[in-house]
Coordinates of C-alpha atoms and ligand atoms in Angstrom, one line a residue:
X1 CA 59.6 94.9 169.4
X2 CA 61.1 91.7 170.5
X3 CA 62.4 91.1 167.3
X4 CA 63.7 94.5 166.9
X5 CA 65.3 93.6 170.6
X6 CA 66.9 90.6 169.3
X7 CA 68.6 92.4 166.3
X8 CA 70.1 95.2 168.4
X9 CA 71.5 92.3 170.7
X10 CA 73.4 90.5 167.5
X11 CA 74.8 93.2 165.8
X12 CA 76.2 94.8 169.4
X13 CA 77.6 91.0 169.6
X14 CA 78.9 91.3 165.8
X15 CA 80.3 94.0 165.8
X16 CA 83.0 92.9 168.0
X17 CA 83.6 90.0 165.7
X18 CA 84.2 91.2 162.4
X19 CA 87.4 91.9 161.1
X20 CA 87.2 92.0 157.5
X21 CA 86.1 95.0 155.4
X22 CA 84.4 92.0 153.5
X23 CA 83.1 91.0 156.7
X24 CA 81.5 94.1 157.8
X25 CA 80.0 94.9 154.2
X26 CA 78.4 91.4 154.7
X27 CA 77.0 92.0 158.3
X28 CA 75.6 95.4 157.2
X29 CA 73.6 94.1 154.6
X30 CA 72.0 91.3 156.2
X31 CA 70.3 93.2 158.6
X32 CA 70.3 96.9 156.6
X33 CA 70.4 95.4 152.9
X34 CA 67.1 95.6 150.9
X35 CA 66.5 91.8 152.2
X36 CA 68.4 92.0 155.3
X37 CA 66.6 91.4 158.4
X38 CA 65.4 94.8 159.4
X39 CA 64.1 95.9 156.1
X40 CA 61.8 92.7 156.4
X41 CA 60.6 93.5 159.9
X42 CA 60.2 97.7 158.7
X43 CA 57.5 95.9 155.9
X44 CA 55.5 94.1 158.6
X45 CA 55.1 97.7 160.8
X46 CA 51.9 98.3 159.0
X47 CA 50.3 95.4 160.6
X48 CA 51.5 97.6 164.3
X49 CA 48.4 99.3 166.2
X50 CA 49.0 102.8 165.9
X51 CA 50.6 103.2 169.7
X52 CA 53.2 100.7 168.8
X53 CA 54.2 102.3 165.6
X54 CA 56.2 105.3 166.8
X55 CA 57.9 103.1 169.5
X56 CA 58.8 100.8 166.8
X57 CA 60.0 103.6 164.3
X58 CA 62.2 105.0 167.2
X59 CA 64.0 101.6 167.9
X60 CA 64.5 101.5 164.3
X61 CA 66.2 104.7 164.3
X62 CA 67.8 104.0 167.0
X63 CA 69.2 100.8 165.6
X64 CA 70.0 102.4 162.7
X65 CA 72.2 105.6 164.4
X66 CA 74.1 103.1 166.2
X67 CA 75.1 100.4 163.7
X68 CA 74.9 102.3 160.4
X69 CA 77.8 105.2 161.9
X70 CA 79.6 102.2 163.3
X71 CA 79.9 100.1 160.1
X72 CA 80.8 103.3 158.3
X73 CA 83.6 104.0 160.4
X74 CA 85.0 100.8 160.6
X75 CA 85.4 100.5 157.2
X76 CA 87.1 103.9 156.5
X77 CA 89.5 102.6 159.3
X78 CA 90.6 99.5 157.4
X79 CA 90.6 100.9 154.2
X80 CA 93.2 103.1 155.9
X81 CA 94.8 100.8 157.1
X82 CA 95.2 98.5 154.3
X83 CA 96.5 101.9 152.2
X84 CA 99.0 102.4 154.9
X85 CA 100.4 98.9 154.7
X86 CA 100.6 99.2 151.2
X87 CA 102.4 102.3 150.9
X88 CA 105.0 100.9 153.7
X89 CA 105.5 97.8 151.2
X90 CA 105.9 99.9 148.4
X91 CA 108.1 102.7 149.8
X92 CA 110.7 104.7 147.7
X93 CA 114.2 104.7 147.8
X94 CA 114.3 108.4 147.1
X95 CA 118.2 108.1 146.6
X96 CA 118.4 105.9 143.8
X97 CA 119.4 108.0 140.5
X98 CA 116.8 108.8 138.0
X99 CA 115.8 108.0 135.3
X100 CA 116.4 111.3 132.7
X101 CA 114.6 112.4 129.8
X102 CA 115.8 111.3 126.3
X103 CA 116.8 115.6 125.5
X104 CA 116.5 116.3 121.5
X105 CA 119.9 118.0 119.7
X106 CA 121.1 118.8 116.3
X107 CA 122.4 116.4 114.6
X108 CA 125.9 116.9 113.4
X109 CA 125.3 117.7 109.8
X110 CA 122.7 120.2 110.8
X111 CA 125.3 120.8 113.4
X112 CA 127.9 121.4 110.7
X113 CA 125.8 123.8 108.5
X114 CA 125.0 125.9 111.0
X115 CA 128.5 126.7 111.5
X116 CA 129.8 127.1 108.1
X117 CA 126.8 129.6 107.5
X118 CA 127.7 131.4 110.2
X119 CA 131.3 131.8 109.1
X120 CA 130.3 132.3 105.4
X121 CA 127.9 135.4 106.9
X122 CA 130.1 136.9 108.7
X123 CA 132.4 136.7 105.5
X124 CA 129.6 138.4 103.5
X125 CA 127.7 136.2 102.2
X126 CA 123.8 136.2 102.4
X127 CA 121.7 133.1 102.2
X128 CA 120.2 132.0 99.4
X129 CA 117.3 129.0 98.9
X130 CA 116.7 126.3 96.0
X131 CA 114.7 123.4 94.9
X132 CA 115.8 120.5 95.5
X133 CA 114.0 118.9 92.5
X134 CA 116.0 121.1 89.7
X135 CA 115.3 121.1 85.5
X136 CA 118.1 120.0 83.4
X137 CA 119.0 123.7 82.6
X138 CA 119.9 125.0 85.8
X139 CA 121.4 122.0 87.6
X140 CA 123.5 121.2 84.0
X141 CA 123.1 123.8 80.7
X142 CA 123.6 127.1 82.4
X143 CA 126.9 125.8 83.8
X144 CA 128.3 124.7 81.2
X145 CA 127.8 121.2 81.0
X146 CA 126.3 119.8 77.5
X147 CA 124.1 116.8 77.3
X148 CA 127.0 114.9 76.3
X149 CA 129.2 115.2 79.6
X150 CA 129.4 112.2 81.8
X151 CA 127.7 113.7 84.3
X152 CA 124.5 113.7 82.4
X153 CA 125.1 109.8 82.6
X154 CA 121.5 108.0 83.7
X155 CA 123.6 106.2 85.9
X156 CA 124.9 109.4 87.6
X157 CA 121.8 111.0 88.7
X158 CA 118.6 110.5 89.9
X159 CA 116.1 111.4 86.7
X160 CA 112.7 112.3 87.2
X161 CA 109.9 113.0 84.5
X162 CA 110.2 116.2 82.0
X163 CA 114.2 117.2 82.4
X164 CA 113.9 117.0 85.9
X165 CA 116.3 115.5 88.6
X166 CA 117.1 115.5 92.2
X167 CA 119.6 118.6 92.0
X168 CA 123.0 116.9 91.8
X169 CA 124.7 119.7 94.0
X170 CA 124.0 123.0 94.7
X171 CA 125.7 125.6 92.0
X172 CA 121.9 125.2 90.2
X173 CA 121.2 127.9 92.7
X174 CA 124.1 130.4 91.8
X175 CA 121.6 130.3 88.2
X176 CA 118.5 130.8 89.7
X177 CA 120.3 133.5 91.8
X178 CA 122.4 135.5 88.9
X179 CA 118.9 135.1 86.6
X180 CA 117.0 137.2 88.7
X181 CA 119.8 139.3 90.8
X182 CA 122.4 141.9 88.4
X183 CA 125.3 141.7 89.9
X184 CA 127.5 142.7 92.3
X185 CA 126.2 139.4 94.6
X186 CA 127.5 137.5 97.4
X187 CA 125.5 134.6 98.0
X188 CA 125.6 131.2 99.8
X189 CA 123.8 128.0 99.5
X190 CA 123.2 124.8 101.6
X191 CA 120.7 121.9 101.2
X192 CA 120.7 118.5 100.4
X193 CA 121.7 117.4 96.7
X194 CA 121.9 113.5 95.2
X195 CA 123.7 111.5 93.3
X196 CA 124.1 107.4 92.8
X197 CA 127.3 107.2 94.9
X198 CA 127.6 105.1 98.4
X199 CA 130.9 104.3 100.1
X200 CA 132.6 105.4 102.9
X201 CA 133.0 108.5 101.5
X202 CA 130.1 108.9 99.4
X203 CA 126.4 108.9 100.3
X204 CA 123.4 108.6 97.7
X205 CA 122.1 112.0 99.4
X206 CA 124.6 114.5 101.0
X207 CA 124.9 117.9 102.0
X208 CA 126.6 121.0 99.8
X209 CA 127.5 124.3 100.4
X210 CA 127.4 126.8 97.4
X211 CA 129.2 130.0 97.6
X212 CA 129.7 133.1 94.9
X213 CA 130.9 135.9 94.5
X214 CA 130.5 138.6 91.6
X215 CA 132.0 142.1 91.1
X216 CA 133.7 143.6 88.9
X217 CA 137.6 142.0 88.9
X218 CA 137.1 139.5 91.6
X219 CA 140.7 137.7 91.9
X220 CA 141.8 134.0 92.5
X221 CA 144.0 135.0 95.6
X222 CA 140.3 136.7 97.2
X223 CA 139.2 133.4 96.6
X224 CA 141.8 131.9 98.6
X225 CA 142.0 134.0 100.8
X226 CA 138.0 133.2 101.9
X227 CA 138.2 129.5 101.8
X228 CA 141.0 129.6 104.1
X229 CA 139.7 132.2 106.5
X230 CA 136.0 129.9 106.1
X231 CA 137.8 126.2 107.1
X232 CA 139.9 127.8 110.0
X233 CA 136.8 129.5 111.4
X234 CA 134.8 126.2 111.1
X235 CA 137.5 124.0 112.4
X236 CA 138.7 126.1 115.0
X237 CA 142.1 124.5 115.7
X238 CA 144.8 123.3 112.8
X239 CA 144.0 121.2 109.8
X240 CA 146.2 120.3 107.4
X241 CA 144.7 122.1 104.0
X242 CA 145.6 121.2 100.8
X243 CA 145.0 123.0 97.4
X244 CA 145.0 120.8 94.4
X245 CA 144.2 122.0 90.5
X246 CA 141.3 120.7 88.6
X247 CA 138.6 120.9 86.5
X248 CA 134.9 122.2 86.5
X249 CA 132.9 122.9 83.3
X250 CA 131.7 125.7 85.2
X251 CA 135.1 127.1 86.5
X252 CA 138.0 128.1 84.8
X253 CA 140.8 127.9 86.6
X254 CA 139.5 124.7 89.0
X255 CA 140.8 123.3 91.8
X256 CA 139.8 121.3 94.6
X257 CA 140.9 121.3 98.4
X258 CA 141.8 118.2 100.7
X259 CA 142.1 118.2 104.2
X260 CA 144.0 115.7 106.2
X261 CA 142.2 113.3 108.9
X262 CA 144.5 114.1 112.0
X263 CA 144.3 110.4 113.4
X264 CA 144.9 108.8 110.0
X265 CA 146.8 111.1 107.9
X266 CA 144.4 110.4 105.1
X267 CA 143.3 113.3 102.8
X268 CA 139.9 113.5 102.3
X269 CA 138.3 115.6 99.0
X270 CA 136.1 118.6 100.7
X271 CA 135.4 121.2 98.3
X272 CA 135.6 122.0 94.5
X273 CA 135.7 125.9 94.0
X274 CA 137.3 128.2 90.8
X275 CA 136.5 131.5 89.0
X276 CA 133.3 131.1 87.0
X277 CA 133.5 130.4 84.2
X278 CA 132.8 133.1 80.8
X279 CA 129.7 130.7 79.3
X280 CA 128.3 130.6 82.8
X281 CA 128.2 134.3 82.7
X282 CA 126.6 134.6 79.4
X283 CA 123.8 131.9 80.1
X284 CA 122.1 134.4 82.7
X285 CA 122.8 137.6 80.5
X286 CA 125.5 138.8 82.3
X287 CA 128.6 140.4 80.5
X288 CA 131.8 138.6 80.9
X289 CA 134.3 141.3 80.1
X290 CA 132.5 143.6 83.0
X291 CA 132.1 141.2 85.7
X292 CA 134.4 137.9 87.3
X293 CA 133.8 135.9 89.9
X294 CA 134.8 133.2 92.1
X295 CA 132.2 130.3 93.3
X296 CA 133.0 127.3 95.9
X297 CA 131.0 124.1 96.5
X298 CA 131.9 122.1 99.6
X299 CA 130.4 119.2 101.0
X300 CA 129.1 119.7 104.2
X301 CA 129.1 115.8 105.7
X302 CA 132.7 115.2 104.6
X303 CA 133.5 118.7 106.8
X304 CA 131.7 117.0 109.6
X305 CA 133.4 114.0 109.6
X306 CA 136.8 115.7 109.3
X307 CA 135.7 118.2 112.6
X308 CA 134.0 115.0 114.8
X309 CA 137.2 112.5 113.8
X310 CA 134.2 110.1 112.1
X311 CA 135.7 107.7 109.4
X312 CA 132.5 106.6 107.8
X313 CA 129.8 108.8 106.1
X314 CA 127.3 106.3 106.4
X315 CA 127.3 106.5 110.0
X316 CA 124.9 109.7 109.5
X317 CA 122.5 108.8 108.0
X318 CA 122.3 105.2 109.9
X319 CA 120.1 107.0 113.2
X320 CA 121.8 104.8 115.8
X321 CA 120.6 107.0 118.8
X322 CA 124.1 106.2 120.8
X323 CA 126.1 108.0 117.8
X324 CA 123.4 110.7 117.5
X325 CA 123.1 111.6 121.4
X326 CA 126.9 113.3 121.2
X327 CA 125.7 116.1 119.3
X328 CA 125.2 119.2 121.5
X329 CA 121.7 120.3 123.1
X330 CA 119.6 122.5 120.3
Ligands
FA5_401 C1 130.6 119.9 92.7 O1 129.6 119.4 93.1 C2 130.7 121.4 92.3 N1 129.4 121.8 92.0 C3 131.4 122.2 93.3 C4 131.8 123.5 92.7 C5 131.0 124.6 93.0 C6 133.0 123.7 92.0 C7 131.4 125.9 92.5 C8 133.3 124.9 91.5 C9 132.5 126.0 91.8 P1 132.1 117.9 93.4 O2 131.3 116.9 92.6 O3 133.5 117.7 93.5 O4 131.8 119.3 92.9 O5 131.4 117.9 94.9 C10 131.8 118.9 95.8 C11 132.0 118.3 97.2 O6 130.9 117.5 97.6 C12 133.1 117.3 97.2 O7 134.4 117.9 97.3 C13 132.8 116.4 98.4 O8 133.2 117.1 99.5 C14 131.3 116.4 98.3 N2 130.7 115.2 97.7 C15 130.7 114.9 96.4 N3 130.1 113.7 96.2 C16 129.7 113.3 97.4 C17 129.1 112.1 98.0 N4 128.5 111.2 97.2 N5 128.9 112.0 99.3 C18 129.4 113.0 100.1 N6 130.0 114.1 99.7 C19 130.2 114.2 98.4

């Protein structure tokens, strides 16, 4: 009991002492811990003559309820108080500006072709998808372009295995379309197509929009009349448009239309577009003398750069997130 006594006298001194979470963890276990000094004295109670035993085991308890609760507490209150002193050190300047999120948007040749489809739709024309990896016949032969034009060059083109290439634009769908569709047909295009080109102008993979039309006496002026009524619906203010002849294997007449860059006064190729020609009719069995037609291809990045004042293709396809964040919100 003396012991027992003498314990209950320390820890009340103790207690007063410690100041340290560390402290108090320390105290606890020397006198509760499996060797601290109660648990020792707790062992030797079976040695106790039966009337001391329950006098002992209620000093115990006693000593327990008292110091156990106490330590407890103690602790909670300085872990408290440490978080509190933390939180004061740390605390937020809940004006300072935020940081936002990066937000995803279209990028501006996506950008671009939405719009033109949306003007070539509401002009009529229905969409219309193709492979991008194309045979020799549809992307050359059925337009009218023999093995022996330029074009065909190896340097040209991107060949693959077995008369394939990377389409090198997109009137290889107007085939595929007119083989499997009798006409009348308005249809539209837009994809990707490849070629071995890269300047400021010109980019090894670009962007083409294919449009046709097939009736029965389809005119040159109708022609006009929708590319005109196509660019000033896609540009939405004045550009200076210029019609200039040319030639097609696939078109006959041919021309080609330039638009000017408003800060440079440059002109800047955009589109090739004619009347198809008869040979294209008759290489997917359709009758010349009953139908004509009219059929555009424009590319889409050079539109882009005209409508967003930027004088480099290449800047496109170069991902530099500072360029790429002025495109609208999808
Ligand atoms: C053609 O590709 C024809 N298929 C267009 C056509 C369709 C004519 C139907 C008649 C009837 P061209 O090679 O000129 O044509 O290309 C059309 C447009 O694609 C050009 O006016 C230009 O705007 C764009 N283009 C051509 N090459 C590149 C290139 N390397 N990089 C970016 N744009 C290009």
């Amino acid at each position: 009991m003396d012991q027992l006594n003498t314990i209950d006298h320390d820890l009340n001194e103790t207690m007063t002492t410690l100041a340290t979470i560390e402290e108090i963890v320390q105290a606890k276990e020397s006198v509760f811990g499996k060797k601290g000094s109660l648990t020792q004295i707790m062992k030797q109670f079976r040695d106790a003559s039966t009337e001391d035993r329950p006098l002992l085991g209620q000093k115990v308890n006693q000593i327990k309820a008292k110091y156990l609760n106490a330590f407890d507490h103690q602790i909670r209150r300085l872990e408290k108080q440490q978080l509190d002193e933390q939180l004061m050190s740390e605390s937020v300047d809940i004006f300072l500006p935020g940081t936002r999120p990066l937000m995803g948007g279209l990028h501006p040749i996506r950008q671009a072709e939405k719009d033109l489809i949306s003007a070539c739709e509401s002009l009529g024309f229905s969409m219309v998808k193709g492979p991008i990896i194309e045979d020799t016949f549809h992307n050359f032969e059925a337009l009218n372009i023999p093995d022996t034009h330029p074009s065909r060059d190896m340097h040209d083109t991107f060949y693959l295995n077995n008369h394939h290439v990377l389409r090198t634009h997109t009137s290889s769908v107007q085939i595929r379309h007119m083989l499997k569709t009798p006409p009348p047909l308005k249809m539209l295009s837009s994809g990707p197509v490849f070629r071995c080109d890269s300047d400021r102008t010109h980019s090894p993979m670009f962007h083409q929009m294919e449009g046709l039309y097939v009736n029965h006496k389809v005119t040159l002026p109708e022609l006009k009349y929708t590319l005109d009524a196509l660019l000033k619906t896609f540009f939405e203010d004045d550009h200076l448009i210029r019609f200039r002849s040319s030639y097609f294997p696939f078109t006959e007449p041919s021309f080609e239309v330039d638009i000017q860059f408003k800060k440079t006064g440059e002109w800047m190729e955009v589109l090739g577009a004619g009347m198809v020609h008869r040979n294209v009719f008759r290489s997917v069995n359709y009758n010349p003398d009953d139908v004509s037609g009219f059929a555009f291809g424009l590319g889409i990045d050079r539109l882009a750069m005209l409508k967003y004042g930027i004088e480099d293709i290449r800047a496109f396809y170069e991902n530099d997130t500072r360029f790429l964040r002025q495109g609208a919100p999808c």
